[in-house]
């Protein structure tokens, strides 16, 4: 029997479970990536082409994301969806702050290692799970 | 934001699921609005007002009015 996902949100959502798994995965990732050394960054052999392609990628993906935000407008009244969306805002903010802290402070000298891509992804996913959990418990009302 | 949704729903003897169905949202969304954990969008607030045949400001109280 098909279940309408809009109406099937029980007290313990599948989404909750997903974010709990994500949080656990993030903890493992943060330990693992903290122990790993930073990957060596390969420079582009054709910088101009790589730059133009990156700009095009950002533009196309941004337009696609804006188009996909129609879903956001339709689901705006769903409490759980709003918790996911607000959690994503928390994730972006925390990741940027994390990046800034590692850029501005001598974290490597303090034994914290460098902030390479995998570690940054772990921070992003972890803060998303944390943000979702907080909004889920506290509510999304201003 | 405070609201009278729970009282209005009880007066009509509707369950949260029934109200959710009439408003085309999930039961959890109705529960979150009733407990003040979630503020409805303006379109949903209008749908609620139309359903209970009351002005929005009589259902919702933003504590500033």
Short mmCIF file of N, CA and C in Angstrom, two decimals, chain A residues 4-11 13 16 76-80 82 135-142, chain B residues 1 17 20-22 24-29 32-33 36-45 47:
data_model
loop_
_atom_site.label_atom_id
_atom_site.label_comp_id
_atom_site.label_asym_id
_atom_site.label_seq_id
_atom_site.Cartn_x
_atom_site.Cartn_y
_atom_site.Cartn_z
N UNK A 4 1.13 8.15 1.70
CA UNK A 4 1.42 9.54 1.37
C UNK A 4 2.45 10.07 2.38
N UNK A 5 3.67 10.41 1.93
CA UNK A 5 4.69 10.84 2.89
C UNK A 5 4.29 12.09 3.67
N UNK A 6 3.40 12.87 3.08
CA UNK A 6 2.97 14.10 3.74
C UNK A 6 2.16 13.79 5.00
N UNK A 7 1.53 12.61 5.01
CA UNK A 7 0.66 12.29 6.13
C UNK A 7 1.21 11.20 7.04
N UNK A 8 2.34 10.64 6.63
CA UNK A 8 2.83 9.48 7.38
C UNK A 8 3.85 9.82 8.46
N UNK A 9 4.10 11.13 8.69
CA UNK A 9 5.10 11.49 9.69
C UNK A 9 4.64 11.06 11.08
N UNK A 10 5.27 10.05 11.61
CA UNK A 10 4.94 9.58 12.94
C UNK A 10 5.75 10.36 13.96
N UNK A 11 5.64 9.97 15.25
CA UNK A 11 6.41 10.68 16.28
C UNK A 11 7.92 10.49 16.09
N UNK A 13 10.29 9.98 13.12
CA UNK A 13 10.31 9.99 11.67
C UNK A 13 11.48 9.22 11.09
N UNK A 16 14.26 11.52 11.06
CA UNK A 16 15.01 11.59 12.32
C UNK A 16 16.09 10.52 12.32
N UNK A 76 6.69 24.42 2.58
CA UNK A 76 7.00 25.38 3.62
C UNK A 76 6.20 25.17 4.90
N UNK A 77 5.00 24.62 4.76
CA UNK A 77 4.16 24.44 5.93
C UNK A 77 4.42 23.12 6.65
N UNK A 78 5.34 22.32 6.09
CA UNK A 78 5.67 21.06 6.77
C UNK A 78 6.77 21.32 7.79
N UNK A 79 6.42 21.09 9.04
CA UNK A 79 7.34 21.36 10.14
C UNK A 79 8.69 20.66 9.95
N UNK A 80 8.63 19.39 9.58
CA UNK A 80 9.86 18.61 9.45
C UNK A 80 10.74 19.14 8.33
N UNK A 82 10.80 22.13 7.19
CA UNK A 82 11.37 23.42 7.60
C UNK A 82 12.56 23.20 8.53
N UNK A 135 16.27 22.22 15.87
CA UNK A 135 14.98 22.78 15.41
C UNK A 135 13.84 21.79 15.63
N UNK A 136 14.15 20.51 15.52
CA UNK A 136 13.14 19.46 15.72
C UNK A 136 12.63 19.47 17.17
N UNK A 137 13.56 19.70 18.10
CA UNK A 137 13.19 19.69 19.52
C UNK A 137 12.59 21.04 19.93
N UNK A 138 13.26 22.11 19.53
CA UNK A 138 12.85 23.45 19.98
C UNK A 138 11.72 24.07 19.15
N UNK A 139 11.54 23.55 17.93
CA UNK A 139 10.53 24.11 17.04
C UNK A 139 11.14 25.09 16.07
N UNK A 140 10.41 25.40 15.00
CA UNK A 140 10.94 26.30 13.97
C UNK A 140 10.36 27.71 14.09
N UNK A 141 9.46 27.91 15.05
CA UNK A 141 8.84 29.23 15.23
C UNK A 141 9.90 30.23 15.67
N UNK A 142 9.74 31.48 15.21
CA UNK A 142 10.72 32.52 15.56
C UNK A 142 10.66 32.84 17.04
N UNK B 1 4.19 31.99 18.35
CA UNK B 1 2.91 32.67 18.17
C UNK B 1 1.77 31.84 18.80
N UNK B 17 -5.35 14.56 12.83
CA UNK B 17 -5.23 13.96 11.49
C UNK B 17 -6.34 14.49 10.56
N UNK B 20 -5.58 18.05 9.70
CA UNK B 20 -4.45 18.03 8.76
C UNK B 20 -4.93 17.70 7.35
N UNK B 21 -5.82 16.74 7.27
CA UNK B 21 -6.36 16.34 5.96
C UNK B 21 -7.13 17.49 5.31
N UNK B 22 -7.91 18.21 6.11
CA UNK B 22 -8.69 19.34 5.57
C UNK B 22 -7.78 20.49 5.13
N UNK B 24 -4.61 20.00 4.12
CA UNK B 24 -3.61 19.46 3.19
C UNK B 24 -2.19 19.64 3.72
N UNK B 25 -2.02 19.35 4.99
CA UNK B 25 -0.68 19.31 5.59
C UNK B 25 -0.57 18.01 6.40
N UNK B 26 0.59 17.75 6.98
CA UNK B 26 0.74 16.53 7.78
C UNK B 26 0.17 16.73 9.19
N UNK B 27 -0.13 15.62 9.86
CA UNK B 27 -0.63 15.70 11.23
C UNK B 27 0.42 16.36 12.12
N UNK B 28 1.67 16.06 11.81
CA UNK B 28 2.75 16.63 12.61
C UNK B 28 2.81 18.16 12.48
N UNK B 29 2.51 18.65 11.28
CA UNK B 29 2.50 20.11 11.09
C UNK B 29 1.41 20.74 11.96
N UNK B 32 2.59 20.71 15.52
CA UNK B 32 3.63 21.72 15.75
C UNK B 32 3.03 23.12 15.84
N UNK B 33 2.00 23.39 15.03
CA UNK B 33 1.35 24.72 15.08
C UNK B 33 0.60 24.86 16.41
N UNK B 36 2.76 25.62 19.26
CA UNK B 36 3.55 26.85 19.10
C UNK B 36 4.97 26.62 18.63
N UNK B 37 5.27 25.39 18.17
CA UNK B 37 6.63 25.10 17.71
C UNK B 37 6.85 25.52 16.26
N UNK B 38 5.78 25.80 15.57
CA UNK B 38 5.90 26.12 14.15
C UNK B 38 4.87 27.20 13.78
N UNK B 39 5.34 28.24 13.09
CA UNK B 39 4.41 29.28 12.63
C UNK B 39 3.96 28.95 11.21
N UNK B 40 2.65 28.95 10.97
CA UNK B 40 2.19 28.63 9.61
C UNK B 40 2.52 29.76 8.63
N UNK B 41 2.62 29.41 7.35
CA UNK B 41 2.82 30.45 6.33
C UNK B 41 1.52 31.24 6.19
N UNK B 42 1.61 32.36 5.48
CA UNK B 42 0.42 33.18 5.28
C UNK B 42 -0.68 32.42 4.51
N UNK B 43 -0.32 31.71 3.41
CA UNK B 43 -1.38 30.93 2.72
C UNK B 43 -2.06 29.91 3.63
N UNK B 44 -1.27 29.23 4.48
CA UNK B 44 -1.88 28.24 5.38
C UNK B 44 -2.74 28.93 6.45
N UNK B 45 -2.27 30.07 6.93
CA UNK B 45 -3.06 30.82 7.92
C UNK B 45 -4.41 31.22 7.31
N UNK B 47 -5.93 29.56 4.88
CA UNK B 47 -6.71 28.32 4.75
C UNK B 47 -7.37 27.96 6.09
#
